Each structure stands twice: as C-alpha cells, then as structure tokens.
XYZ file of C-alpha atoms in Angstrom:
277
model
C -5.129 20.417 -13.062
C -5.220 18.872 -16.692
C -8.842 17.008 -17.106
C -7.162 13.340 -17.291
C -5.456 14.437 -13.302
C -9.105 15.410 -12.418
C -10.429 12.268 -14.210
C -8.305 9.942 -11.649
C -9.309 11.902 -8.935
C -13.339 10.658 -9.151
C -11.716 6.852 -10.605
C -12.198 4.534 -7.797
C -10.685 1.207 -7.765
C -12.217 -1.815 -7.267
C -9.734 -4.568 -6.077
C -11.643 -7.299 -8.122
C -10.507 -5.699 -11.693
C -8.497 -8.001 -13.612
C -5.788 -6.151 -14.408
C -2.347 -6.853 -11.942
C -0.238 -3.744 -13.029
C 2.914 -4.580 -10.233
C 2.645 -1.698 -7.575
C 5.769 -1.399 -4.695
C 4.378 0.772 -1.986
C 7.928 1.997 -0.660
C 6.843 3.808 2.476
C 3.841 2.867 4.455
C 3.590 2.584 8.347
C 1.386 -0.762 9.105
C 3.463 -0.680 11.935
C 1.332 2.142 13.689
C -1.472 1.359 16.193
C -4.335 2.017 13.422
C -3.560 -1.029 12.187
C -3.491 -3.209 15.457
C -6.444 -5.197 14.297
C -6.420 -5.728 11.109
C -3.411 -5.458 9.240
C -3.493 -8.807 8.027
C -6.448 -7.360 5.995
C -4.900 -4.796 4.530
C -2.131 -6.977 3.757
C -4.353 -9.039 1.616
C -6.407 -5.880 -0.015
C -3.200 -4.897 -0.951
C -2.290 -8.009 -2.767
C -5.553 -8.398 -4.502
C -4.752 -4.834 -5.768
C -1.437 -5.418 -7.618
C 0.621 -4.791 -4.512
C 3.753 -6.888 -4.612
C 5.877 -5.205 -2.106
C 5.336 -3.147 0.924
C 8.075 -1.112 2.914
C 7.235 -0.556 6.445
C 9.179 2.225 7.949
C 10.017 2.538 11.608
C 9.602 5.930 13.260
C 11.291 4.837 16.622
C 12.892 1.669 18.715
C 9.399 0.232 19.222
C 7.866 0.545 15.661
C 11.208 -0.348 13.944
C 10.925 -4.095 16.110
C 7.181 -4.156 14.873
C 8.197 -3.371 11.499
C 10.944 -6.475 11.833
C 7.993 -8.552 13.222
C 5.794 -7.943 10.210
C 8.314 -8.658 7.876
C 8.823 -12.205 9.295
C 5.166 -12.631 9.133
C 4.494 -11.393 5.666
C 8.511 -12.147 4.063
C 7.169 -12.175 0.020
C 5.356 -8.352 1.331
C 6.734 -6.704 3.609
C 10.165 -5.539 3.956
C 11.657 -3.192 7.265
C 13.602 -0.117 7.368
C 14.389 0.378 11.177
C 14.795 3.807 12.612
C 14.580 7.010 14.739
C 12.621 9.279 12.803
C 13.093 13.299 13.375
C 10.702 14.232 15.621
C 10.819 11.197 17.548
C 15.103 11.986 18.460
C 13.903 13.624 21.543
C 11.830 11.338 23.232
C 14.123 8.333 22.182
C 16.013 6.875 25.074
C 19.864 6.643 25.594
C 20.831 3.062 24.184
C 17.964 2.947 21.531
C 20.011 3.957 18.776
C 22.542 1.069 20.018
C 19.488 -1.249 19.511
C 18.159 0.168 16.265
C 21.916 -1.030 15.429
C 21.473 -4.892 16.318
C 17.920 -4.482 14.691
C 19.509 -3.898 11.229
C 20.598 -6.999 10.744
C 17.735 -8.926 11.573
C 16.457 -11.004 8.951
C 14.088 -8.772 6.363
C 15.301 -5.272 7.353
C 16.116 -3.570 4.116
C 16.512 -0.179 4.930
C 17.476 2.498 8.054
C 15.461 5.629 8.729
C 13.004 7.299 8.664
C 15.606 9.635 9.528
C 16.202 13.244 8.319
C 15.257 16.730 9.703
C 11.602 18.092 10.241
C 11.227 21.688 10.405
C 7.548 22.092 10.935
C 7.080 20.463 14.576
C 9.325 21.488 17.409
C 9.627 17.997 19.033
C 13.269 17.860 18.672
C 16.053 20.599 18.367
C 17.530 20.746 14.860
C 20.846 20.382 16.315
C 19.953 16.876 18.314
C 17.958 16.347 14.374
C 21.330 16.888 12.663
C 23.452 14.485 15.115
C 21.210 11.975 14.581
C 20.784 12.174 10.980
C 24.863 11.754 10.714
C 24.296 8.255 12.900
C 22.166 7.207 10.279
C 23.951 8.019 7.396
C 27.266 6.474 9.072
C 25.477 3.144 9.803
C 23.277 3.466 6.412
C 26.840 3.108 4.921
C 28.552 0.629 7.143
C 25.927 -1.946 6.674
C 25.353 -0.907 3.058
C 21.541 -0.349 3.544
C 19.609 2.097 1.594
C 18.274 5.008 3.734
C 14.790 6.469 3.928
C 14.711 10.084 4.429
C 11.871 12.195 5.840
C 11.707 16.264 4.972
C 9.411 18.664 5.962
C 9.915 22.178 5.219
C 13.435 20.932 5.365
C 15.018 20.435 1.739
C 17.410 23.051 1.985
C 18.946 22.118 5.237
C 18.960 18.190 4.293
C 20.610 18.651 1.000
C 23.136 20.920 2.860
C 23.898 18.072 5.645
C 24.381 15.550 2.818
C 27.053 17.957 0.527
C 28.718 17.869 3.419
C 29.311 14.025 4.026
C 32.289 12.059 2.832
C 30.615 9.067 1.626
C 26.807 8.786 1.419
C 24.456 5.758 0.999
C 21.379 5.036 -1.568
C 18.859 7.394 -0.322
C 15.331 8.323 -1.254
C 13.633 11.662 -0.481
C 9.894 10.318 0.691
C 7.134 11.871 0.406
C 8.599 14.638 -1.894
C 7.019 18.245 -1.528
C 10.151 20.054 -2.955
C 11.023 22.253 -6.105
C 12.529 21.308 -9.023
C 16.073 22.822 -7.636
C 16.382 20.692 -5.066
C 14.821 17.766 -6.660
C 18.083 18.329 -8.883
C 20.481 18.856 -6.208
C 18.948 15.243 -4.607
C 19.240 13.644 -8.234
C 23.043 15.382 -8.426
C 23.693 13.295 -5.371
C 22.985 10.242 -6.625
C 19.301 10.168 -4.493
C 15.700 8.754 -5.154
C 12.365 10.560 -5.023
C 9.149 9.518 -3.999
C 6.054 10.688 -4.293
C 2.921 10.024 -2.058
C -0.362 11.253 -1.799
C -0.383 14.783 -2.134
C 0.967 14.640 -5.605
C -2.615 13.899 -6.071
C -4.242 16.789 -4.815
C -5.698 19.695 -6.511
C -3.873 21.988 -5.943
C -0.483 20.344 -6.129
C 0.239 21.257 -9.696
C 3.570 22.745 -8.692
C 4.630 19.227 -7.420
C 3.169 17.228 -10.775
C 5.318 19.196 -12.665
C 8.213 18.658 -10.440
C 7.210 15.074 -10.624
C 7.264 14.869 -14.229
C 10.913 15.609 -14.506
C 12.044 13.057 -12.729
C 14.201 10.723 -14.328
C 12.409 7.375 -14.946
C 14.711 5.189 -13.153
C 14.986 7.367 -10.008
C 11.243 7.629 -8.959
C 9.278 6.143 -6.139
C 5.920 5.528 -4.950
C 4.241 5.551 -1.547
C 1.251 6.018 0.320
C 3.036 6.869 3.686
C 0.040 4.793 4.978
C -2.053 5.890 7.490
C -1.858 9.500 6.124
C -1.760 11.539 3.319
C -4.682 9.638 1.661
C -4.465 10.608 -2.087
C -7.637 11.673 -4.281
C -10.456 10.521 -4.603
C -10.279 9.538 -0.896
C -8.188 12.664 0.519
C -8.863 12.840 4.261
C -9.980 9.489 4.453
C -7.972 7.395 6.946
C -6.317 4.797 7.836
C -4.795 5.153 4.042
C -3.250 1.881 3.248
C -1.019 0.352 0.713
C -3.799 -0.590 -1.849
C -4.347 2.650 -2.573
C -0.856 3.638 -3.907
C -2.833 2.631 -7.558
C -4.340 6.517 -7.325
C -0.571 7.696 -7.180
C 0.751 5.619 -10.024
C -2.510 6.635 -11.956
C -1.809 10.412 -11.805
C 2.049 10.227 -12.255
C 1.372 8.357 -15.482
C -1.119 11.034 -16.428
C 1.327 13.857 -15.958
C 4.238 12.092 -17.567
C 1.876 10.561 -20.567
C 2.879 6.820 -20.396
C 1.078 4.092 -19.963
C -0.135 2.755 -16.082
C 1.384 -0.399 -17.076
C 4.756 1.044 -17.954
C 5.313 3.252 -15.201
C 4.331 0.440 -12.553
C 6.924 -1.759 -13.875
C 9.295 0.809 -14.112
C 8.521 2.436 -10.084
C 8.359 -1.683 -9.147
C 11.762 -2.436 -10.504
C 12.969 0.742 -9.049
C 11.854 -0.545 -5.474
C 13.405 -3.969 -5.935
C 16.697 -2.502 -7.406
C 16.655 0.228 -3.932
C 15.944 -2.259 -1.458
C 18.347 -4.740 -3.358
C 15.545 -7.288 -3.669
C 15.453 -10.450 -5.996
C-alpha cells in the first residue's frame, strides 16, 4: 500500500468540513432492518457529507417495496432499483417476480437487480441463479432500466451468461473484487464498475490496481451500506452512505487526481447510469 492509501486509511471525516465535493453512493441497502430507526439520520449525515444521491438496492419482493417507499420519502436522495437478488431466488415465492414487475414502474425506481449469480453461499442452485438472472436482464431491457449486478466468486460465470444474450441493458458490476481480465471483458460489453469498501483495505492492492485502469467515465462508487465498511472504520457497522468519502479518497490516491475531480466525474457517472437530471 503506497503511504498516501495508508494516509486515508487513519483520515477521518468530520461531516462539518466545508468542503461539498458531490459524492453518488450507487449501492447502499437503507432498506435493511439496521436501519429501522434511524434512517432518516443517516439520510441527513449523508447530506451534510457531500452526498447528493443514494441508490437503494432491493435484495427481494419486500426490500425492493421498502426501497420504493424510501424513494418517495427522500425523492432529491434516494433512488430504487427493485429486485431478487441471488441468494435470495430460493426463498422467493411464486408470483414475486410478477410483482417485482409492477414495482418497476413505480414512481422513483431507477434500476432492477440486485440480480446476478453468487458462488460463495449455497442458498440457491446456480441453475435457479441463472434463470433468474435471464428474467432480469429481459425486463432490465424491456423497460430500459439500468441493471445492478451482484458477483461473488462469480465473474467468470456472469460474464459468460451475458456473451451469451442477444441484447443486454446498462449494467454495473457492484462491489467489484475481479481481475483486470474480466474487468475488460465487463468494459468490452459495454458495463460499469463499482467499487466499495474493500478497495480500501490493506491488503487489496491487487484490486487498486485493477481500479486504476478503469476508464474514467465507466467507474462507480458505493458503500454497499450496512457492510463492507471501508478503512479507517473496517468492521465497523451499520456502514452508511456518508462514508463512501473514504472510497473516493483512495481511488483518487491510486489514480493521482484530484478528490474534487474524481467526485464530479463518479457523480456524473451515477446521474448519466440511472438517467437522472
């Protein structure tokens, strides 16, 4: 780890600085229980912080109509990608992908997934994985939505699944942990990446140089809030949206530009991905 990486790592923020670089946290999850009581907080920490936009990805029928709700509540923050995430394809019911459907087109939803293939648990059988990744693509591309995609120990097979469809939508790779081959073959296809917090950590040099390869105008950031806290608060939870500032910081560190640049640059990104004003 170069000494300006390690250097972030100990930098905390304090949400009363002055500066307002714009930060889009693409992928965060105030839609989970940890944040039953307060995220009306966290909203507001993350505003104070630079935070312009949040997107709050559903992981199943009941989180994707919580992520609606909170985009009604909060509509200059928050916007909703509704979904059936991997692992959650086998405990879904029959008719909830019907109603993830109608939920699309609910005012605020700007996105469908998580979807994608997880390799690490065993909640769901690849095969049931795979069939439901192709419903999202299809209706990622009938609505022209952008999708969310989630891997884990995956790349391979997800790159393989989308070579092999006829027409695919915009797409991010979130929470990127792969090499720079398939970082390329996602780029080749026309994808996003996103970064979250382990980009941060130690011993993630491997992925900071992956990172700094990525075209400007194709990169993301997240804080996949509540987990994945980044440095200096690694292990810390629930992580939240404000703290998507320690991702930015070491990005710009490995890819020497300016904070300010790169935030504008990930920001417009966001906005141009989720087709915002």
């Amino acid at each position: 780890m170069s000494d300006a990486v390690a250097n972030i790592s100990v930098s905390v923020f304090d949400p009363s600085e002055p500066r307002m670089n714009p930060l889009f946290d693409t992928h965060a999850h105030l839609n989970s229980k940890d944040f039953d009581e307060n995220v009306a907080e966290v909203v507001e920490r993350a505003r104070q912080g630079g935070v312009v936009g949040i997107g709050v990805i559903g992981i199943d029928l009941a989180t994707s109509r919580r992520a609606v709700e909170l985009a009604a509540e909060f509509p200059d923050m928050i916007h909703a990608v509704v979904g059936i995430q991997p692992n959650s394809v086998a405990e879904s019911s029959e008719g909830d992908f019907a109603e993830i459907e109608k939920l699309a087109s609910a005012p605020g939803v700007r996105g469908i997934g998580e979807t994608g293939l997880d390799c690490y648990w065993d909640d769901t059988p690849i095969e049931q994985q795979q069939i439901a990744f192709d419903q999202h693509i299809d209706l990622a591309c009938r609505l022209a939505l952008p999708m969310v995609i989630h891997m884990r120990e995956s790349g391979e097979l997800i790159a393989e699944q989308l070579a092999r469809q006829s027409q695919l939508p915009e797409a991010v790779m979130h929470s990127f942990t792969g090499d720079w081959e398939l970082a390329e073959r996602c780029l080749e296809m026309g994808l996003m990446i996103s970064f979250a917090g382990m980009v941060t950590f130690k011993k993630s040099d491997d992925l900071r140089e992956v990172a700094k390869r990525v075209p400007e105008d194709r990169l993301l950031i997240e804080t996949d809030s509540p987990y994945l806290s980044p440095e200096p608060l690694r292990g810390k939870r629930p992580n939240e949206p404000a703290r998507v500032q320690h991702i930015l910081r070491c990005l710009a560190d490995v890819r020497n530009v300016p904070t300010s640049t790169l935030a504008e640059a990930t920001t417009a990104n966001a906005r141009r991905f989720f087709k915002l004003p």
